[in-house]
mmCIF file of C-alpha atoms in Angstrom:
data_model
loop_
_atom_site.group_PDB
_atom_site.id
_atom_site.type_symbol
_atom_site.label_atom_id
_atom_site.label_comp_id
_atom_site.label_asym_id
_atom_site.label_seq_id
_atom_site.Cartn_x
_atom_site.Cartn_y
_atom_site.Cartn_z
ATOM 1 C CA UNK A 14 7.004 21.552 12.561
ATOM 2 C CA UNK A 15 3.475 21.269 11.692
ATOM 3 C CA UNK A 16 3.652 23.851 9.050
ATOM 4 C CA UNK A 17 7.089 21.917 7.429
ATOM 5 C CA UNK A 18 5.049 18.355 6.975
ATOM 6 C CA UNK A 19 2.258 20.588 6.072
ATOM 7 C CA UNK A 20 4.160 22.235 3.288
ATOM 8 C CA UNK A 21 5.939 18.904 2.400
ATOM 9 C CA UNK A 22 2.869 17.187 1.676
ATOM 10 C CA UNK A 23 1.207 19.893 -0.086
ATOM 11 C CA UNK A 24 4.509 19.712 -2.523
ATOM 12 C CA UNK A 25 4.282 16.016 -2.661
ATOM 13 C CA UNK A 26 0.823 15.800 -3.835
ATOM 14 C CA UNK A 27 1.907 18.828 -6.283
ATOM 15 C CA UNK A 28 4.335 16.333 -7.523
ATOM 16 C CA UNK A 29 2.293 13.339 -7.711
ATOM 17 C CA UNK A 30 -0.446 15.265 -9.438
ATOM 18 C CA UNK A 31 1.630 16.294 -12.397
ATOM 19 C CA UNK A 32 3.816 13.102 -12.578
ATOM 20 C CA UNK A 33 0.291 11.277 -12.782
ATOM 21 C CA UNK A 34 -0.880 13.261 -15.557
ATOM 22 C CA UNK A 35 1.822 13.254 -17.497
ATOM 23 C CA UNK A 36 2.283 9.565 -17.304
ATOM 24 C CA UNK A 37 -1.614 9.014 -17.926
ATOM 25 C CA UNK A 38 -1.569 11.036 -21.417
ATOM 26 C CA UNK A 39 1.178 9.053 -22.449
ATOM 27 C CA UNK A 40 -0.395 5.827 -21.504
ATOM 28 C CA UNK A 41 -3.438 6.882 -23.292
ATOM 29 C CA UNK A 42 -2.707 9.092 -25.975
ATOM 30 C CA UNK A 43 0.671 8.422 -27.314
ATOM 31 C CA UNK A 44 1.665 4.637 -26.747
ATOM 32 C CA UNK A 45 0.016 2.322 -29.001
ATOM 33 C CA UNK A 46 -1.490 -0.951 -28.160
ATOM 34 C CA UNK A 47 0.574 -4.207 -27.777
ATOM 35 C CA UNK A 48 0.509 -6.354 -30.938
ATOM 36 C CA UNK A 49 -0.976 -9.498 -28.930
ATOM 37 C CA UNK A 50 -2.576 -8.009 -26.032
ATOM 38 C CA UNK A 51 -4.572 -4.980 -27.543
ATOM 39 C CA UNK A 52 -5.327 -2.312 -24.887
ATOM 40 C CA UNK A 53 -5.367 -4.369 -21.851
ATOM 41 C CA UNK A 54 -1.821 -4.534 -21.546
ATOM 42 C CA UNK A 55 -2.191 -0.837 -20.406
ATOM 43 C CA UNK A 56 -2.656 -2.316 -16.859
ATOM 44 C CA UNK A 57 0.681 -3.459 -16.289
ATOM 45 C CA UNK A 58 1.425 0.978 -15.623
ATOM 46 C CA UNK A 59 -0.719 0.278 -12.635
ATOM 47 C CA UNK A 60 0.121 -2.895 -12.006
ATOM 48 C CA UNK A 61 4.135 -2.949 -11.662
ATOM 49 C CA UNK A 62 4.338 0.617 -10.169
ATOM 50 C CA UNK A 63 1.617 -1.005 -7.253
ATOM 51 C CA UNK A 64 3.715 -3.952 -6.763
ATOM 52 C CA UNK A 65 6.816 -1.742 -6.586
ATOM 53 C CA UNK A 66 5.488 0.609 -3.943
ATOM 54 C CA UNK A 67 3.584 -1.812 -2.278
ATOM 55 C CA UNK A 68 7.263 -3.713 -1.798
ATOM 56 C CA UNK A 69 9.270 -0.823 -0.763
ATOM 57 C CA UNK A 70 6.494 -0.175 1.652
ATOM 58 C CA UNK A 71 7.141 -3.702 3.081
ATOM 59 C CA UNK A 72 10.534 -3.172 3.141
ATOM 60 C CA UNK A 73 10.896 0.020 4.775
ATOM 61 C CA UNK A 74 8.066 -1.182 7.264
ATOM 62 C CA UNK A 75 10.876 -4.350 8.084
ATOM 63 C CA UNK A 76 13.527 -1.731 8.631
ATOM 64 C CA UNK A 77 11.043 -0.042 11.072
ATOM 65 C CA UNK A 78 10.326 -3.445 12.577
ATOM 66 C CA UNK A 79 14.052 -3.961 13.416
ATOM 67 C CA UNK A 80 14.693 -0.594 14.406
ATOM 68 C CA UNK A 81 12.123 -1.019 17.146
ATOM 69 C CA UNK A 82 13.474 -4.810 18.131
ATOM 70 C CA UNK A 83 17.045 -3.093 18.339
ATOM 71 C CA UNK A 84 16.003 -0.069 20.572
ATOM 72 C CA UNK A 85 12.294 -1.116 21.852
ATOM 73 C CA UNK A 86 11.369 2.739 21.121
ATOM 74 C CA UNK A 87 7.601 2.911 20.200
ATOM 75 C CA UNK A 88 7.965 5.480 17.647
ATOM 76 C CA UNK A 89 9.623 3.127 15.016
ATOM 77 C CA UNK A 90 6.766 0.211 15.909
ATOM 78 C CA UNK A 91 4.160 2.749 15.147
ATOM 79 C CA UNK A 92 6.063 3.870 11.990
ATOM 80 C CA UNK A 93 6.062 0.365 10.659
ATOM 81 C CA UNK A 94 2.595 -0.210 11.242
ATOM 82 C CA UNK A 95 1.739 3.041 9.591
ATOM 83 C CA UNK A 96 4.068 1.859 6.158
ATOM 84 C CA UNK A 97 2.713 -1.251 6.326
ATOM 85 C CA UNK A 98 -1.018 -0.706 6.111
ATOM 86 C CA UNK A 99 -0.121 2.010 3.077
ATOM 87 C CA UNK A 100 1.854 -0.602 1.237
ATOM 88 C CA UNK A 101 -1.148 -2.766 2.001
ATOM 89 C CA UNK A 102 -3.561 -0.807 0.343
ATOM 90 C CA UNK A 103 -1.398 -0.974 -3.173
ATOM 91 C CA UNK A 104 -0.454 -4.933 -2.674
ATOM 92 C CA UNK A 105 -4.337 -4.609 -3.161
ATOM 93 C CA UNK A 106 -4.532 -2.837 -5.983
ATOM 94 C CA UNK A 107 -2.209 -5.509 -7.512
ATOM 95 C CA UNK A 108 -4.368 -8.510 -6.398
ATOM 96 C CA UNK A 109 -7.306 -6.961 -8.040
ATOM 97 C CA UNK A 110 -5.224 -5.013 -11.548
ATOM 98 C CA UNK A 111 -4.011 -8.648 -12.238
ATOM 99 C CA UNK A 112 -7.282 -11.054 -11.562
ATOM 100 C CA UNK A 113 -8.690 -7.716 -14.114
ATOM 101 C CA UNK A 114 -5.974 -8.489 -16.342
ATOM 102 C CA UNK A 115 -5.981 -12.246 -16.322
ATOM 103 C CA UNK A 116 -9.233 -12.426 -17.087
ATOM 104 C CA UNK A 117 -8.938 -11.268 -20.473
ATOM 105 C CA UNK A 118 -5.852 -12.741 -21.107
ATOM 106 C CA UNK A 119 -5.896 -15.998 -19.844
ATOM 107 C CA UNK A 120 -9.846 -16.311 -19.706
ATOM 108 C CA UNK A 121 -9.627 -16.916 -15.476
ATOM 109 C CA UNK A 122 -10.118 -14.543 -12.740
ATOM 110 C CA UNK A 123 -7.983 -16.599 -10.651
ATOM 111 C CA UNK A 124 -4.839 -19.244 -11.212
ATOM 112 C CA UNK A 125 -2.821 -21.142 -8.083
ATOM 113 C CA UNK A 126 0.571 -20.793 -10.074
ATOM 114 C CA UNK A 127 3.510 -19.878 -7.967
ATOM 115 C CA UNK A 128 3.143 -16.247 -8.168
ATOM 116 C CA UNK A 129 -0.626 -15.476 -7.652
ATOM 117 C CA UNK A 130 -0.160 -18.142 -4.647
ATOM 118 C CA UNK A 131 2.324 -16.316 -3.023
ATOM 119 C CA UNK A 132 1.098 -13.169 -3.752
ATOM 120 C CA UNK A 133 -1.799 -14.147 -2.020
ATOM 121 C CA UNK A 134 0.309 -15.586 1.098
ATOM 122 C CA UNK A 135 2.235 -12.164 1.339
ATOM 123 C CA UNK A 136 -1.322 -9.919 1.265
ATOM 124 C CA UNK A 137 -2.771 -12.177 4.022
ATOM 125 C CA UNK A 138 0.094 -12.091 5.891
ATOM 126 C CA UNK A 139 0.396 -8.488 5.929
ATOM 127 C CA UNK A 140 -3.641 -7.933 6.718
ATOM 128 C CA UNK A 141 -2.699 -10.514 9.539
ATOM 129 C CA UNK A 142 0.247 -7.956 11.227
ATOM 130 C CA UNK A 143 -2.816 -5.573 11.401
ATOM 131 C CA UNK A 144 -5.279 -7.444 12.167
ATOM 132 C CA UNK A 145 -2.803 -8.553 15.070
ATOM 133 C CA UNK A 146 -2.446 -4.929 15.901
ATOM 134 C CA UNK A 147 -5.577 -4.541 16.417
ATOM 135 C CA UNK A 148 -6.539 -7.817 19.056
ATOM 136 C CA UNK A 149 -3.393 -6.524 21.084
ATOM 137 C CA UNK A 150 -3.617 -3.969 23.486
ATOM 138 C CA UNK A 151 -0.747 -4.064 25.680
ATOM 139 C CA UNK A 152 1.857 -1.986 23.477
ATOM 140 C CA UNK A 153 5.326 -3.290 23.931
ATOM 141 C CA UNK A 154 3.803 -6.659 23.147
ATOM 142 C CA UNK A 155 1.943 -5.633 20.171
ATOM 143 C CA UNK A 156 4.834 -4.413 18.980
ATOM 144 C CA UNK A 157 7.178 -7.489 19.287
ATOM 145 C CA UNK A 158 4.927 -9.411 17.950
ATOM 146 C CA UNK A 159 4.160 -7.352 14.965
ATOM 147 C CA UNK A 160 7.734 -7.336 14.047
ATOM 148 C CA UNK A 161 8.144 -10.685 14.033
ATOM 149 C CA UNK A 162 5.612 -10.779 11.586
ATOM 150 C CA UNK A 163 6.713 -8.315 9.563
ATOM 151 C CA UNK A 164 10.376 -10.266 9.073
ATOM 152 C CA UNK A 165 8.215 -13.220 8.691
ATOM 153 C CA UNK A 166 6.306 -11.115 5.512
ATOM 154 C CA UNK A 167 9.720 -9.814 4.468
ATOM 155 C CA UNK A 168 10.800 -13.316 3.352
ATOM 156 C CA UNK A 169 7.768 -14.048 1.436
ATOM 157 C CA UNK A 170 8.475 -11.259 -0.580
ATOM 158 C CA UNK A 171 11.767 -12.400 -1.742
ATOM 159 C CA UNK A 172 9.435 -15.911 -2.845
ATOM 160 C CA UNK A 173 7.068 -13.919 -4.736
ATOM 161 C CA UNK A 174 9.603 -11.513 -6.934
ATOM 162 C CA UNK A 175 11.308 -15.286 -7.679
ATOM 163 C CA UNK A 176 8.630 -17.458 -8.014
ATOM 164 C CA UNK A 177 8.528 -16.214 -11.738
ATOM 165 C CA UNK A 178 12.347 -17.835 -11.876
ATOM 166 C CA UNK A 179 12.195 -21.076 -9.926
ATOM 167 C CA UNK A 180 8.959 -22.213 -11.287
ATOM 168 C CA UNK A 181 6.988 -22.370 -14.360
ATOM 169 C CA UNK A 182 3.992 -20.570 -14.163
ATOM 170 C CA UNK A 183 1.324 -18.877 -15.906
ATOM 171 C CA UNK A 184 2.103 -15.454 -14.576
ATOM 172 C CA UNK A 185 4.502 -13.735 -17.670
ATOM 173 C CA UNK A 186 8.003 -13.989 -17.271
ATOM 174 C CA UNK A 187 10.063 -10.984 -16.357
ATOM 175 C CA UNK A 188 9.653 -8.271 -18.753
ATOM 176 C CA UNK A 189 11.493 -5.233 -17.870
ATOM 177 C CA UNK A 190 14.830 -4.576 -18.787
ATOM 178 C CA UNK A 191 16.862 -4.495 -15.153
ATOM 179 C CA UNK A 192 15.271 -7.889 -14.430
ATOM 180 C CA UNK A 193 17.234 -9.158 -17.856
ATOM 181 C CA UNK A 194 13.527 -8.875 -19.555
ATOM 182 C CA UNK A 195 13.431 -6.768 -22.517
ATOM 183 C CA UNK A 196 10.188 -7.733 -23.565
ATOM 184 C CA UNK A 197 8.981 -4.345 -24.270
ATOM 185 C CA UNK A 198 8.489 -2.236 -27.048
ATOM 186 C CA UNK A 199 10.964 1.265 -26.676
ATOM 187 C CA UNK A 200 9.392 4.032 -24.957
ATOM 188 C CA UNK A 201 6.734 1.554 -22.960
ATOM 189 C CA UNK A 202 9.006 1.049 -20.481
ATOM 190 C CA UNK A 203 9.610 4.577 -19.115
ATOM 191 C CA UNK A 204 5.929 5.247 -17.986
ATOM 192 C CA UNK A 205 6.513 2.294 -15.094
ATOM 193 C CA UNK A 206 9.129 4.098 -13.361
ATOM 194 C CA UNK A 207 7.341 7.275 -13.626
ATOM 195 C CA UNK A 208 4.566 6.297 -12.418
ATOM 196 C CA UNK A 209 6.174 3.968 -9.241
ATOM 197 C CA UNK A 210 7.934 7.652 -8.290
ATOM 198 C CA UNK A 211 4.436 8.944 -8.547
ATOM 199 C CA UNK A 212 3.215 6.616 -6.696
ATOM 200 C CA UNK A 213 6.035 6.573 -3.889
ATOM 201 C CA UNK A 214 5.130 10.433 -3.377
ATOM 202 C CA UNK A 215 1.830 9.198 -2.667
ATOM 203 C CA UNK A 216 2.327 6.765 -0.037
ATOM 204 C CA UNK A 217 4.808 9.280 1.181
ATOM 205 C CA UNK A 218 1.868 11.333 2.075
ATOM 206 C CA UNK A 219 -0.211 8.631 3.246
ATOM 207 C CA UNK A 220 2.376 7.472 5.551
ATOM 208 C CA UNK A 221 2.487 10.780 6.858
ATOM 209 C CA UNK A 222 -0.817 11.029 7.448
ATOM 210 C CA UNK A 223 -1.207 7.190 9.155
ATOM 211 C CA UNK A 224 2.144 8.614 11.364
ATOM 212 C CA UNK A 225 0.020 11.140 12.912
ATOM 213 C CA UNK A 226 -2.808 9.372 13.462
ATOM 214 C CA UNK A 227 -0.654 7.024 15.197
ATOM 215 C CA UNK A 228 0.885 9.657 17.248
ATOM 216 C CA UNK A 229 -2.379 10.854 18.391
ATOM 217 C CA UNK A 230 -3.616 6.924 19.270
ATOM 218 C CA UNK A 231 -0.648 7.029 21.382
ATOM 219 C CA UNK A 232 -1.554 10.616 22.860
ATOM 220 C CA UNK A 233 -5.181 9.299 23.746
ATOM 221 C CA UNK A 234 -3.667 6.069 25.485
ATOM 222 C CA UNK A 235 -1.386 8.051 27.513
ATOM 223 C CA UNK A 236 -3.586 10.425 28.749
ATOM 224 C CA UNK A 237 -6.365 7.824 29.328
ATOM 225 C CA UNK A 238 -3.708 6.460 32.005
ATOM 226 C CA UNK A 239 -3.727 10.139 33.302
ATOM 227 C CA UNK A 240 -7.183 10.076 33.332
ATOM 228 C CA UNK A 241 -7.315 6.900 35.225
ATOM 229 C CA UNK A 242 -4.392 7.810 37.951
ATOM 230 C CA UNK A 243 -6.464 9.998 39.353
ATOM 231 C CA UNK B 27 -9.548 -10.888 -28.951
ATOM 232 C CA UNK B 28 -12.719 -8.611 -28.620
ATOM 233 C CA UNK B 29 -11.745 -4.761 -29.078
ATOM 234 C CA UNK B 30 -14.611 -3.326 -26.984
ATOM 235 C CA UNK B 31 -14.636 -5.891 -24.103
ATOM 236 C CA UNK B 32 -10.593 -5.489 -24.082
ATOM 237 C CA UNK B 33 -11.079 -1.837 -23.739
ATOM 238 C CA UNK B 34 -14.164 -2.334 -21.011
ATOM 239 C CA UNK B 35 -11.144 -4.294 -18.748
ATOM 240 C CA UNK B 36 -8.644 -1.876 -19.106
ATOM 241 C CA UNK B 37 -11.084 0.674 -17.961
ATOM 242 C CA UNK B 38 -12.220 -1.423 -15.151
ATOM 243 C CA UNK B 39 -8.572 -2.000 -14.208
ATOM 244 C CA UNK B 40 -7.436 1.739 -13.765
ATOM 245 C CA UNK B 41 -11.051 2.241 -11.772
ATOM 246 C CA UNK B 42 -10.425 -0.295 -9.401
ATOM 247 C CA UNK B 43 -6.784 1.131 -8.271
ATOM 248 C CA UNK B 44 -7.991 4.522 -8.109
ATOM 249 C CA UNK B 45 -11.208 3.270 -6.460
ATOM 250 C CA UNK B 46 -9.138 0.616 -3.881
ATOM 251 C CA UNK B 47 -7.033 4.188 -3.345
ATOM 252 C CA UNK B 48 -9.899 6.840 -2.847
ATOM 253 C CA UNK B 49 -11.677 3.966 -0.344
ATOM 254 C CA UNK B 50 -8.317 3.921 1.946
ATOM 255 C CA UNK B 51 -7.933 7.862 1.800
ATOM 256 C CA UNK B 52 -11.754 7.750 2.865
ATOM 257 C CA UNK B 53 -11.041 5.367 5.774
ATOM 258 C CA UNK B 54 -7.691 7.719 6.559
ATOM 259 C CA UNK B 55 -10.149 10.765 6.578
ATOM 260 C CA UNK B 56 -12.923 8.987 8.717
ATOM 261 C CA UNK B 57 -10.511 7.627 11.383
ATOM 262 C CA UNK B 58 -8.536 11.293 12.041
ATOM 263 C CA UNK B 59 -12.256 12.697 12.823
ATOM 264 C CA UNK B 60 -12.779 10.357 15.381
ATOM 265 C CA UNK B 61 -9.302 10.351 16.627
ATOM 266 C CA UNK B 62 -9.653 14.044 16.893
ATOM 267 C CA UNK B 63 -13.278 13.775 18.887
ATOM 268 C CA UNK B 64 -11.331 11.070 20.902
ATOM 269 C CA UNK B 65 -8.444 13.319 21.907
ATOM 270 C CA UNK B 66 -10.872 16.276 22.665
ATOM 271 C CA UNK B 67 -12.880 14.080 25.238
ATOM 272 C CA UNK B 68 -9.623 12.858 26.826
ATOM 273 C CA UNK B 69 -8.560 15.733 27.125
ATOM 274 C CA UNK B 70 -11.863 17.494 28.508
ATOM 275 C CA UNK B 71 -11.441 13.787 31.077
ATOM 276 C CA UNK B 72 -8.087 14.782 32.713
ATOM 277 C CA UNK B 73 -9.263 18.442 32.814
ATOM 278 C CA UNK B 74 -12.187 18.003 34.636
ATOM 279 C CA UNK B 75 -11.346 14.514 36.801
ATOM 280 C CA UNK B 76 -14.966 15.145 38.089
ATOM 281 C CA UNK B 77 -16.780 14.356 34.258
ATOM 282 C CA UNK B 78 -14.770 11.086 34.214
ATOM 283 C CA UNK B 79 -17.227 8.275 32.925
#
């Protein structure tokens, strides 16, 4: 069993590795700058594919969530957690690739406009679910609670990917193609996907990783009540 | 727009996601050491009821 995940991660980060690559030497070497950005526009490769993981993550952590409310199992509480603090760590990268971006752009580090805002709301909400794993000790309860909050996050999400729709704001209006977009040049398009599957392999791993640490926390709690039978 | 300083952001931007990532595989390594310690000593605990602190 050991030696499977072992393998499947090792082939993962093979994966990731030459996906990466690939998608970096195009982003550098063969695309050429946008007409009215220059080369900053390059972010958006890190940018979208972040926001993209980072959402799945969310999403697959709610699934986790409800899984747990519907059986009260532990294993799919401690899977959740695990997804969410990986899909954490690239709503992160987002936060900080845009305030990057925005600053040459628009001149500001920061703007309150519907997106950014809510953006915001959803990363604190989500550093809140583990912060609130972390001042709970009693598991079935920390579990509950944390998927309520993670149903609560879920929602927010669906504000943030419309909040370019139902309000005018500074962020840009949808650009790629399957949001009805089409405001990029041919070819530019292509390296976002490649590098969200790139990035997907790598919170695959991660989230294999955090799963087994979270196995383990469970393995020291249980035999701490061993220890303490005694 | 300024070429250089244009170029300067775009570098910073990559950096920061592959620095924000390379922190949180840091904190993954760190935490699996002392989980590890952590399950040894446990596990040395319900061995030997006698060492219990």
């Amino acid at each position: 069993m050991t030696d499977t995940r072992d393998r499947i991660m090792l082939l993962l980060t093979a994966i990731c590795a030459v996906m990466l690559t690939v998608s970096l030497y195009k982003i550098f070497l063969v695309l050429p700058d946008e007409a009215n950005q220059g080369a900053i526009y390059r972010i958006v490769y890190v940018h979208v594919p972040a926001i993209f993981t980072g959402f799945t993550g969310f999403f697959v952590a709610l699934g986790g969530s409800a899984a747990y409310l519907a059986t009260g199992k532990l294993k799919y509480d401690a899977f959740a957690a695990a997804v969410t603090e990986v899909a954490l760590a690239f709503a992160t990268i987002v936060l900080a690739t845009g305030m990057i971006w925005g600053r040459i752009i628009w001149g500001i580090w920061w703007a309150w406009d519907a997106r950014l805002t809510t953006m915001l709301v959803c990363w604190l909400i989500y550093a809140g679910y583990l912060m609130l794993r972390r001042a709970i000790e009693e598991p079935t309860q920390r579990a509950r609670l944390s998927a309520v909050v993670s149903i609560f996050g879920c929602v927010d999400i669906l504000i943030v990917w419309k909040s370019i729709e139902w309000w005018r704001t500074q962020h840009p209006a949808p650009v790629l193609s399957v949001r009805d977009g089409g405001g990029m040049g041919p070819g530019m398009e292509a390296p976002i996907y490649w590098n969200w599957l790139a990035f997907m392999c790598l919170a695959v791993i991660l989230v294999m990783v955090r799963t087994r640490q979270e196995r383990m926390a469970g393995e020291i709690d249980s035999l701490r009540r061993m220890a303490h039978s005694y | 727009m300024d070429e250089a300083r244009n170029l300067s952001y775009m570098f910073y931007g990559f950096a920061a996601a592959f620095v924000i990532l390379a922190i949180y595989v840091a904190s993954l390594a760190m935490r699996e050491r002392k989980l590890r310690t952590e399950i040894d000593r446990v596990r040395r605990m319900v061995e030997d009821p006698a060492k219990k602190q």
